[in-house]
Coordinates of N, CA and C in Angstrom, one line a residue:
X1 N -60.7 -38.0 -24.2 CA -60.2 -37.0 -25.0 C -59.5 -35.9 -24.1
X2 N -58.4 -35.3 -24.9 CA -57.5 -34.2 -24.2 C -58.4 -33.0 -23.8
X3 N -58.3 -32.5 -22.8 CA -58.8 -31.4 -22.2 C -57.9 -30.3 -21.9
X4 N -57.9 -29.0 -22.5 CA -57.0 -28.1 -22.0 C -56.9 -27.8 -20.6
X5 N -55.7 -27.9 -19.9 CA -55.5 -28.0 -18.6 C -55.3 -26.4 -18.0
X6 N -55.7 -25.5 -18.7 CA -55.5 -24.1 -18.4 C -56.6 -23.2 -18.7
X7 N -57.0 -22.0 -18.2 CA -58.1 -21.2 -18.6 C -57.4 -19.8 -18.9
X8 N -57.8 -18.7 -18.4 CA -57.4 -17.3 -18.8 C -56.6 -16.9 -17.7
X9 N -55.4 -16.4 -17.7 CA -54.8 -15.9 -16.6 C -55.0 -14.4 -16.4
X10 N -54.5 -13.9 -15.4 CA -54.7 -12.5 -15.2 C -53.4 -11.5 -15.1
X11 N -53.6 -10.4 -15.4 CA -52.3 -9.5 -15.2 C -52.7 -8.4 -14.4
X12 N -52.1 -7.7 -13.6 CA -52.5 -6.6 -13.1 C -53.1 -5.4 -14.1
X13 N -54.2 -4.7 -13.7 CA -54.7 -3.8 -14.8 C -54.2 -2.6 -14.5
X14 N -53.0 -2.4 -14.7 CA -52.4 -1.0 -15.0 C -53.0 -0.5 -16.4
X15 N -52.6 1.0 -16.4 CA -53.1 1.3 -17.8 C -52.4 0.8 -19.0
X16 N -52.8 0.4 -20.1 CA -52.2 -0.2 -21.3 C -51.3 1.2 -21.9
X17 N -50.3 0.6 -22.6 CA -49.5 1.8 -23.1 C -48.9 1.3 -24.4
X18 N -48.5 2.2 -25.2 CA -47.7 1.8 -26.5 C -46.3 1.5 -26.2
X19 N -45.7 0.3 -26.5 CA -44.4 0.2 -25.9 C -43.4 0.8 -26.7
X20 N -43.6 1.1 -27.9 CA -42.7 2.2 -28.7 C -42.4 3.5 -28.1
X21 N -43.7 4.1 -27.8 CA -43.7 5.6 -27.5 C -43.9 5.9 -25.9
X22 N -44.2 4.8 -25.4 CA -44.4 4.7 -23.9 C -45.7 5.7 -23.5
X23 N -46.5 6.1 -24.5 CA -47.6 6.9 -24.3 C -48.7 5.9 -23.6
X24 N -49.5 6.3 -22.8 CA -50.6 5.5 -22.4 C -51.7 5.9 -23.1
X25 N -52.5 4.7 -23.6 CA -53.7 4.8 -24.2 C -55.0 5.4 -23.3
X26 N -55.7 6.1 -23.8 CA -56.8 6.8 -23.2 C -58.2 6.4 -23.6
X27 N -59.4 6.8 -22.9 CA -60.6 6.8 -23.3 C -61.0 5.1 -23.6
X28 N -61.9 4.9 -24.5 CA -62.5 3.6 -24.8 C -61.4 2.7 -25.0
X29 N -60.1 2.9 -25.3 CA -59.2 2.1 -25.8 C -58.5 1.3 -24.6
X30 N -58.6 2.1 -23.6 CA -58.3 1.4 -22.1 C -59.3 0.0 -21.9
X31 N -60.5 0.4 -22.1 CA -61.3 -0.8 -21.9 C -61.2 -2.0 -22.8
X32 N -60.9 -1.6 -24.3 CA -60.7 -2.5 -25.2 C -59.5 -3.2 -24.9
X33 N -58.3 -2.5 -24.7 CA -57.2 -3.3 -24.5 C -57.2 -4.1 -23.2
X34 N -57.7 -3.6 -22.0 CA -58.0 -4.4 -20.8 C -58.9 -5.7 -21.1
X35 N -59.8 -5.6 -21.9 CA -60.6 -6.7 -22.4 C -59.6 -7.6 -23.2
X36 N -58.7 -7.2 -24.1 CA -57.9 -8.0 -24.8 C -57.0 -8.9 -23.8
X37 N -56.4 -8.3 -22.8 CA -55.5 -8.7 -21.9 C -56.3 -9.9 -21.0
X38 N -57.6 -9.6 -20.6 CA -58.2 -10.4 -19.7 C -58.7 -11.7 -20.7
X39 N -59.2 -11.6 -21.9 CA -59.7 -12.6 -22.7 C -58.7 -13.6 -23.2
X40 N -57.4 -13.0 -23.3 CA -56.6 -13.9 -24.0 C -55.3 -14.1 -23.2
X41 N -55.4 -13.8 -21.9 CA -54.4 -14.1 -20.9 C -53.0 -13.4 -21.0
X42 N -53.0 -12.4 -21.7 CA -51.5 -11.7 -21.8 C -51.0 -11.3 -20.6
X43 N -49.8 -11.5 -20.5 CA -49.1 -10.8 -19.2 C -48.5 -9.6 -19.3
X44 N -48.8 -8.7 -20.2 CA -48.3 -7.4 -20.4 C -49.3 -6.6 -20.7
X45 N -49.2 -5.2 -20.2 CA -50.0 -4.1 -20.8 C -49.2 -3.4 -21.9
X46 N -48.3 -4.0 -22.6 CA -47.5 -3.3 -23.6 C -48.1 -3.6 -24.9
X47 N -48.4 -2.6 -25.9 CA -48.7 -3.0 -27.1 C -48.1 -2.2 -28.2
X48 N -48.2 -2.7 -29.5 CA -47.4 -2.1 -30.5 C -48.3 -2.2 -32.0
X49 N -48.0 -1.4 -33.0 CA -48.6 -1.8 -34.1 C -47.7 -2.7 -34.8
X50 N -48.0 -3.2 -36.0 CA -47.2 -4.2 -36.7 C -46.1 -3.4 -37.2
X51 N -46.0 -2.2 -37.8 CA -44.7 -1.4 -38.0 C -44.0 -1.1 -37.0
X52 N -44.5 -0.7 -35.7 CA -43.7 -0.5 -34.7 C -42.9 -1.8 -34.2
X53 N -43.4 -3.0 -34.1 CA -42.6 -4.1 -33.8 C -41.5 -4.4 -34.8
X54 N -41.7 -4.1 -36.1 CA -40.6 -4.2 -37.0 C -39.5 -3.0 -36.8
X55 N -40.1 -1.9 -36.5 CA -39.1 -0.7 -36.3 C -38.3 -1.1 -35.0
X56 N -38.4 -1.9 -34.2 CA -37.9 -2.2 -33.0 C -37.0 -3.4 -33.1
X57 N -37.0 -4.0 -34.3 CA -36.1 -5.1 -34.6 C -36.9 -6.5 -34.1
X58 N -38.2 -6.5 -34.0 CA -39.0 -7.5 -33.7 C -39.9 -7.9 -34.9
X59 N -40.9 -8.7 -34.6 CA -42.0 -9.0 -35.7 C -43.2 -9.7 -34.7
X60 N -44.4 -9.5 -35.5 CA -45.6 -10.2 -34.9 C -45.7 -11.4 -35.4
X61 N -45.8 -12.5 -34.5 CA -45.8 -14.0 -35.1 C -46.9 -14.3 -36.1
X62 N -46.5 -15.0 -37.0 CA -47.4 -15.4 -38.1 C -48.7 -16.0 -37.3
X63 N -49.9 -15.6 -37.9 CA -51.1 -16.2 -37.4 C -51.7 -15.6 -36.1
X64 N -51.0 -14.4 -35.5 CA -51.4 -13.8 -34.6 C -52.6 -12.8 -35.0
X65 N -53.6 -12.6 -34.3 CA -54.5 -11.7 -34.5 C -54.7 -10.5 -33.6
X66 N -54.7 -9.2 -34.2 CA -54.4 -8.2 -33.3 C -55.8 -7.5 -32.8
X67 N -55.6 -6.5 -32.1 CA -56.8 -5.8 -31.4 C -57.0 -4.4 -31.9
X68 N -58.3 -4.0 -32.4 CA -58.7 -2.8 -33.1 C -58.8 -1.9 -32.0
X69 N -58.0 -0.9 -32.2 CA -58.7 0.5 -31.2 C -58.8 1.7 -32.1
X70 N -59.1 2.6 -31.6 CA -59.6 3.9 -32.3 C -59.0 5.1 -31.9
X71 N -58.7 6.0 -32.7 CA -58.2 7.5 -32.6 C -59.3 8.4 -32.8
X72 N -59.7 9.2 -32.0 CA -60.7 10.3 -32.1 C -60.1 11.7 -32.3
X73 N -60.5 12.3 -33.2 CA -59.9 13.5 -33.6 C -61.2 14.3 -34.4
X74 N -60.7 15.6 -34.9 CA -61.5 16.3 -35.7 C -60.9 17.2 -36.9
X75 N -61.5 17.3 -37.9 CA -61.0 18.1 -39.0 C -62.1 18.9 -39.4
X76 N -61.7 20.0 -40.2 CA -62.4 21.2 -40.7 C -62.3 20.9 -42.2
X77 N -63.7 20.4 -42.8 CA -63.5 20.3 -44.3 C -63.3 21.7 -45.0
X78 N -62.6 21.5 -46.1 CA -62.3 22.6 -46.9 C -63.5 23.7 -47.3
X79 N -64.7 23.1 -47.5 CA -65.9 24.0 -47.9 C -66.3 24.6 -46.6
X80 N -66.1 24.0 -45.5 CA -66.6 24.7 -44.1 C -65.9 25.8 -43.9
X81 N -64.4 25.8 -44.3 CA -63.4 26.8 -44.0 C -63.8 28.2 -45.0
X82 N -64.4 27.6 -46.2 CA -64.7 28.7 -47.2 C -65.9 29.3 -46.5
X83 N -66.8 28.5 -46.2 CA -68.0 29.2 -45.7 C -67.9 30.0 -44.4
X84 N -67.1 29.5 -43.5 CA -66.7 30.3 -42.3 C -66.0 31.8 -42.6
X85 N -65.1 31.6 -43.6 CA -64.4 32.8 -44.2 C -65.5 33.9 -44.9
X86 N -66.4 33.3 -45.5 CA -67.3 34.1 -46.2 C -68.3 34.7 -45.0
X87 N -68.8 33.9 -44.1 CA -69.8 34.4 -43.3 C -69.0 35.1 -42.0
X88 N -67.8 34.9 -42.0 CA -67.2 35.6 -40.7 C -67.5 34.7 -39.6
X89 N -67.7 33.5 -39.5 CA -68.0 32.5 -38.5 C -66.7 31.7 -38.2
X90 N -66.8 31.0 -37.1 CA -65.9 30.0 -36.8 C -66.2 28.9 -37.5
X91 N -65.3 28.3 -38.0 CA -65.4 26.7 -38.8 C -65.8 25.7 -37.8
X92 N -66.8 25.0 -38.2 CA -67.2 23.9 -37.4 C -66.4 22.6 -37.8
X93 N -65.7 21.9 -36.8 CA -65.0 20.8 -37.1 C -65.8 19.5 -36.9
X94 N -65.3 18.6 -37.9 CA -66.3 17.4 -37.8 C -65.4 16.3 -37.2
X95 N -66.0 15.6 -36.2 CA -65.4 14.6 -35.5 C -65.2 13.3 -36.4
X96 N -64.4 12.6 -36.2 CA -64.1 11.2 -36.9 C -63.2 10.3 -35.9
X97 N -63.3 9.1 -36.3 CA -62.6 7.9 -35.6 C -61.7 7.3 -36.7
X98 N -60.5 7.2 -36.2 CA -59.4 6.3 -37.3 C -59.4 5.1 -36.3
X99 N -59.3 4.0 -37.1 CA -59.1 2.6 -36.6 C -57.6 2.2 -36.8
X100 N -57.1 1.6 -35.7 CA -55.6 0.9 -35.8 C -55.7 -0.4 -35.2
X101 N -54.7 -1.2 -35.8 CA -54.7 -2.6 -35.2 C -53.4 -2.7 -34.6
X102 N -53.3 -3.1 -33.1 CA -52.3 -3.2 -32.4 C -52.2 -4.8 -31.9
X103 N -51.0 -4.9 -31.5 CA -50.6 -6.4 -30.8 C -50.0 -6.3 -29.5
X104 N -50.3 -7.2 -28.8 CA -49.6 -7.1 -27.5 C -48.2 -7.8 -27.6
X105 N -47.3 -7.3 -26.8 CA -45.8 -7.7 -27.0 C -45.7 -9.3 -26.8
X106 N -46.8 -10.0 -26.2 CA -46.5 -11.3 -25.8 C -47.1 -12.1 -27.5
X107 N -47.6 -11.1 -28.6 CA -47.8 -11.8 -29.6 C -46.7 -11.6 -30.7
X108 N -45.5 -11.0 -30.2 CA -44.4 -10.7 -30.9 C -43.1 -11.5 -30.6
X109 N -42.1 -11.7 -31.4 CA -40.9 -12.2 -31.1 C -39.8 -11.2 -31.4
X110 N -38.5 -11.5 -30.8 CA -37.5 -10.7 -31.1 C -37.5 -9.2 -30.7
X111 N -38.3 -8.6 -30.0 CA -38.3 -7.3 -29.4 C -37.3 -7.2 -28.3
X112 N -36.8 -6.0 -28.0 CA -36.0 -5.9 -26.8 C -36.4 -6.5 -25.6
X113 N -35.7 -7.1 -24.7 CA -36.3 -7.8 -23.7 C -37.1 -7.1 -22.7
X114 N -36.8 -5.7 -22.4 CA -37.4 -5.0 -21.4 C -39.0 -4.9 -21.8
X115 N -39.3 -4.9 -23.0 CA -40.6 -4.6 -23.4 C -41.5 -5.9 -23.0
X116 N -40.9 -7.0 -22.7 CA -41.7 -8.1 -22.4 C -42.2 -8.1 -20.8
X117 N -41.5 -7.2 -20.2 CA -41.8 -7.4 -18.7 C -43.3 -7.0 -18.3
X118 N -43.8 -7.9 -17.6 CA -45.3 -7.6 -17.1 C -45.3 -6.3 -16.1
X119 N -46.6 -5.6 -16.4 CA -46.7 -4.5 -15.3 C -46.7 -4.9 -13.9
X120 N -47.2 -6.0 -13.6 CA -47.2 -6.4 -11.9 C -47.0 -8.0 -12.3
X121 N -46.3 -8.4 -11.2 CA -46.0 -9.9 -11.1 C -47.3 -10.5 -11.0
X122 N -47.4 -11.7 -11.5 CA -48.6 -12.6 -11.4 C -48.6 -13.5 -10.3
X123 N -49.6 -13.9 -9.4 CA -49.4 -14.6 -8.4 C -49.0 -16.0 -8.8
X124 N -48.1 -16.8 -8.3 CA -47.8 -18.0 -8.6 C -48.0 -19.1 -7.6
X125 N -48.3 -20.4 -8.2 CA -48.4 -21.4 -7.3 C -46.9 -21.8 -6.8
X126 N -47.0 -22.6 -6.0 CA -45.7 -23.3 -5.5 C -44.7 -23.9 -6.6
X127 N -43.7 -23.3 -6.7 CA -42.7 -23.8 -7.8 C -42.1 -25.0 -7.4
X128 N -41.6 -25.8 -8.3 CA -41.1 -27.3 -8.0 C -39.6 -27.1 -8.4
X129 N -38.6 -27.1 -7.5 CA -37.4 -26.7 -7.7 C -36.7 -27.8 -8.7
X130 N -36.8 -29.0 -8.6 CA -36.4 -30.0 -9.5 C -36.8 -29.9 -10.9
X131 N -38.1 -29.6 -11.0 CA -38.6 -29.3 -12.4 C -38.0 -28.0 -13.1
X132 N -38.1 -27.0 -12.2 CA -37.4 -25.7 -12.7 C -36.0 -25.9 -13.2
X133 N -35.3 -26.7 -12.5 CA -33.8 -26.9 -12.8 C -33.6 -27.5 -14.0
X134 N -34.7 -28.5 -14.3 CA -34.6 -29.4 -15.5 C -34.9 -28.5 -16.6
X135 N -35.8 -27.8 -16.7 CA -36.3 -26.7 -17.7 C -35.2 -25.7 -18.1
X136 N -34.6 -25.1 -16.9 CA -33.5 -24.5 -17.0 C -32.3 -24.9 -17.7
X137 N -31.9 -26.2 -17.3 CA -30.8 -27.0 -17.8 C -30.7 -27.1 -19.4
X138 N -32.1 -27.3 -20.0 CA -32.2 -27.6 -21.3 C -31.7 -26.4 -22.2
X139 N -31.7 -25.3 -21.6 CA -31.3 -24.1 -22.6 C -32.3 -23.6 -23.6
X140 N -33.6 -24.1 -23.5 CA -34.6 -23.9 -24.4 C -35.1 -22.4 -24.1
X141 N -35.4 -21.7 -25.2 CA -36.0 -20.4 -25.0 C -37.6 -20.6 -24.6
X142 N -37.9 -20.3 -23.5 CA -39.1 -20.3 -23.0 C -39.8 -18.9 -22.9
X143 N -41.0 -18.8 -23.6 CA -41.7 -17.5 -23.5 C -43.1 -17.8 -22.7
X144 N -43.1 -17.1 -21.5 CA -44.2 -17.4 -20.8 C -45.4 -16.0 -21.2
X145 N -46.5 -16.6 -21.5 CA -47.5 -15.6 -21.9 C -48.7 -16.2 -22.7
X146 N -49.6 -15.4 -23.1 CA -50.8 -15.7 -24.1 C -51.5 -16.9 -23.4
X147 N -52.5 -17.5 -24.2 CA -53.2 -18.7 -23.7 C -53.0 -19.6 -24.7
X148 N -51.9 -19.9 -25.3 CA -51.6 -21.2 -26.1 C -50.3 -21.8 -25.7
X149 N -50.3 -22.8 -25.8 CA -48.8 -23.6 -25.7 C -48.7 -24.3 -26.9
X150 N -47.1 -23.9 -27.4 CA -46.7 -24.5 -28.5 C -45.3 -24.5 -28.7
X151 N -44.7 -25.3 -29.6 CA -43.2 -25.0 -30.0 C -43.2 -24.7 -31.3
X152 N -42.3 -23.5 -31.4 CA -42.2 -22.9 -32.8 C -40.9 -23.2 -33.6
X153 N -40.8 -24.3 -34.5 CA -39.6 -24.7 -35.0 C -38.9 -23.4 -35.6
X154 N -39.4 -22.7 -36.4 CA -38.8 -21.5 -37.2 C -37.9 -20.7 -36.1
X155 N -38.5 -20.3 -35.0 CA -37.6 -19.4 -34.1 C -37.0 -20.2 -33.0
X156 N -37.4 -21.5 -32.9 CA -36.8 -22.5 -32.0 C -37.2 -22.0 -30.6
X157 N -38.6 -21.5 -30.4 CA -38.9 -20.9 -29.0 C -40.2 -21.9 -28.7
X158 N -40.4 -21.9 -27.5 CA -41.6 -22.4 -26.7 C -42.3 -21.4 -25.9
X159 N -43.7 -21.6 -26.3 CA -44.6 -20.6 -25.6 C -45.6 -21.4 -24.8
X160 N -45.6 -20.9 -23.5 CA -46.6 -21.6 -22.7 C -47.4 -20.4 -21.7
X161 N -48.7 -20.7 -21.5 CA -49.3 -19.6 -20.7 C -48.8 -19.6 -19.3
X162 N -49.0 -18.4 -18.6 CA -48.4 -18.1 -17.3 C -48.8 -19.2 -16.4
X163 N -48.1 -19.7 -15.5 CA -48.4 -20.6 -14.2 C -49.8 -20.4 -13.7
X164 N -50.2 -19.5 -13.3 CA -51.5 -19.3 -12.8 C -52.6 -19.5 -13.6
X165 N -52.6 -19.5 -14.8 CA -53.5 -19.9 -15.7 C -54.1 -21.5 -15.5
X166 N -53.2 -22.2 -15.2 CA -53.4 -23.6 -15.0 C -54.1 -23.9 -13.7
X167 N -55.0 -24.8 -14.1 CA -56.0 -25.3 -12.9 C -55.2 -26.0 -11.9
X168 N -54.1 -27.0 -12.1 CA -53.3 -27.7 -11.4 C -52.0 -27.5 -11.6
X169 N -51.1 -27.2 -10.5 CA -49.7 -27.0 -10.7 C -49.1 -28.2 -11.7
X170 N -49.4 -29.4 -11.4 CA -48.7 -30.4 -12.2 C -48.8 -30.2 -13.7
X171 N -49.9 -29.6 -13.9 CA -50.4 -29.5 -15.4 C -49.4 -28.4 -16.3
X172 N -49.1 -27.4 -15.4 CA -48.0 -26.3 -16.1 C -46.7 -27.3 -16.3
X173 N -46.2 -28.2 -15.5 CA -45.1 -28.7 -15.7 C -45.1 -29.5 -16.8
X174 N -46.4 -30.4 -16.8 CA -46.6 -31.3 -17.9 C -46.4 -30.8 -19.1
X175 N -47.1 -29.5 -19.4 CA -47.2 -28.7 -20.6 C -45.9 -28.4 -21.1
X176 N -45.0 -27.8 -19.9 CA -43.7 -27.3 -20.6 C -42.7 -28.8 -20.8
X177 N -43.0 -29.8 -20.3 CA -42.1 -30.9 -20.8 C -42.6 -31.5 -22.0
X178 N -44.0 -31.4 -22.2 CA -44.4 -31.9 -23.6 C -43.9 -30.9 -24.7
X179 N -43.8 -29.8 -24.4 CA -43.4 -28.9 -25.5 C -42.0 -29.0 -25.8
X180 N -41.2 -29.4 -24.5 CA -39.7 -29.5 -24.6 C -39.6 -30.9 -25.4
X181 N -40.5 -31.9 -25.6 CA -40.4 -33.1 -26.3 C -40.4 -32.7 -27.7
X182 N -41.4 -31.5 -28.3 CA -41.2 -31.3 -29.5 C -39.9 -30.5 -29.8
X183 N -39.4 -29.8 -28.9 CA -38.1 -29.0 -28.9 C -37.1 -30.0 -29.3
X184 N -37.0 -31.1 -28.8 CA -35.9 -31.9 -29.1 C -35.8 -32.3 -30.7
X185 N -37.1 -32.1 -31.4 CA -37.1 -32.6 -32.7 C -36.4 -31.4 -33.7
X186 N -36.0 -30.2 -33.1 CA -35.2 -29.4 -34.1 C -34.2 -29.9 -34.8
X187 N -33.8 -29.4 -36.1 CA -32.7 -30.0 -36.8 C -31.3 -29.8 -36.3
X188 N -31.1 -29.0 -35.4 CA -29.8 -29.1 -34.4 C -29.8 -30.1 -33.4
X189 N -30.9 -30.8 -33.2 CA -31.1 -31.7 -32.2 C -31.2 -33.2 -32.8
X190 N -32.5 -33.7 -32.7 CA -32.7 -34.8 -33.3 C -33.3 -35.1 -34.6
X191 N -33.5 -33.9 -35.1 CA -33.8 -33.6 -36.6 C -35.0 -34.5 -36.9
X192 N -36.2 -34.5 -36.2 CA -37.4 -35.1 -36.4 C -38.1 -34.3 -37.6
X193 N -39.1 -34.9 -38.4 CA -40.0 -34.1 -39.3 C -40.8 -33.4 -38.5
X194 N -40.9 -32.1 -38.4 CA -41.9 -31.3 -37.6 C -42.9 -30.5 -38.5
X195 N -42.8 -30.9 -39.8 CA -43.7 -30.0 -40.8 C -45.2 -30.5 -41.0
X196 N -45.5 -31.7 -40.1 CA -47.0 -32.2 -40.3 C -48.2 -31.2 -39.8
X197 N -49.0 -31.1 -40.6 CA -50.1 -30.1 -40.3 C -51.1 -31.0 -39.4
X198 N -51.9 -30.4 -38.6 CA -52.9 -30.9 -37.6 C -53.9 -31.8 -38.4
X199 N -53.8 -33.2 -38.0 CA -54.5 -34.3 -38.4 C -53.7 -35.4 -39.5
X200 N -52.6 -34.7 -39.7 CA -51.6 -35.7 -40.8 C -51.1 -36.6 -39.8
X201 N -50.5 -37.8 -40.5 CA -50.0 -38.9 -39.9 C -48.6 -38.3 -39.3
X202 N -47.9 -37.4 -39.9 CA -46.5 -37.0 -39.5 C -47.0 -36.2 -38.2
X203 N -48.1 -35.4 -38.0 CA -48.4 -34.5 -36.9 C -48.7 -35.5 -35.7
X204 N -49.6 -36.5 -36.2 CA -49.9 -37.6 -35.0 C -48.5 -38.5 -34.5
X205 N -47.6 -38.7 -35.4 CA -46.6 -39.4 -34.9 C -45.8 -38.5 -33.8
X206 N -45.6 -37.1 -34.5 CA -44.8 -36.4 -33.5 C -45.6 -36.1 -32.2
X207 N -46.8 -35.9 -32.1 CA -47.5 -35.7 -30.8 C -47.2 -37.2 -29.9
X208 N -47.2 -38.2 -30.4 CA -46.9 -39.5 -29.7 C -45.5 -39.3 -29.2
X209 N -44.7 -38.8 -29.8 CA -43.2 -38.6 -29.5 C -43.2 -37.8 -28.2
X210 N -43.9 -36.6 -28.4 CA -43.7 -35.7 -27.2 C -44.7 -36.4 -26.0
X211 N -45.6 -37.1 -26.2 CA -46.4 -37.7 -25.2 C -45.5 -38.7 -24.4
X212 N -44.5 -39.3 -25.1 CA -44.0 -40.6 -24.6 C -42.9 -40.2 -23.6

């Protein structure tokens, strides 16, 4: 049976920040977002809300799950203001938490290129020049990051985890070339049927093609 040849990569633990405003997150949100980066192998400490991704001309990929963070603040209820005015006291503010869902830029497409940059370079294993040259020669749009490997026909992009996430160097290149096999099925290339869902005959046939 197939065994996933990679685990969780790591990125430098700089402070996470909002990619749209450049403001760094604080408090418990730092730990929450660090956990997201470590658990899911994201190569970047940049995060966005769904609407911020849209405002920057990008989008969150379909099926991606966000990370919940919180904003702590205080407010003074109307009746407390009235009581304070009557008694001549200072109004007592009530603390509250507001929840937000954010997405790592590695979960987004079509954002400005500079937002995808990792905070610190990942330590790489030895590169294979011939393999790198072949990948580059295809002209395929490779996205490096996350903890999944797949080809997305809609955006015509390939996503693979960072090289250090793989247990063996050869498996990184095997995965790249496997996804390139799917890439050849795009309508502008060999126009194979890539619509099959997992477990279907169409899906199985396409996997055999990519494995050959």
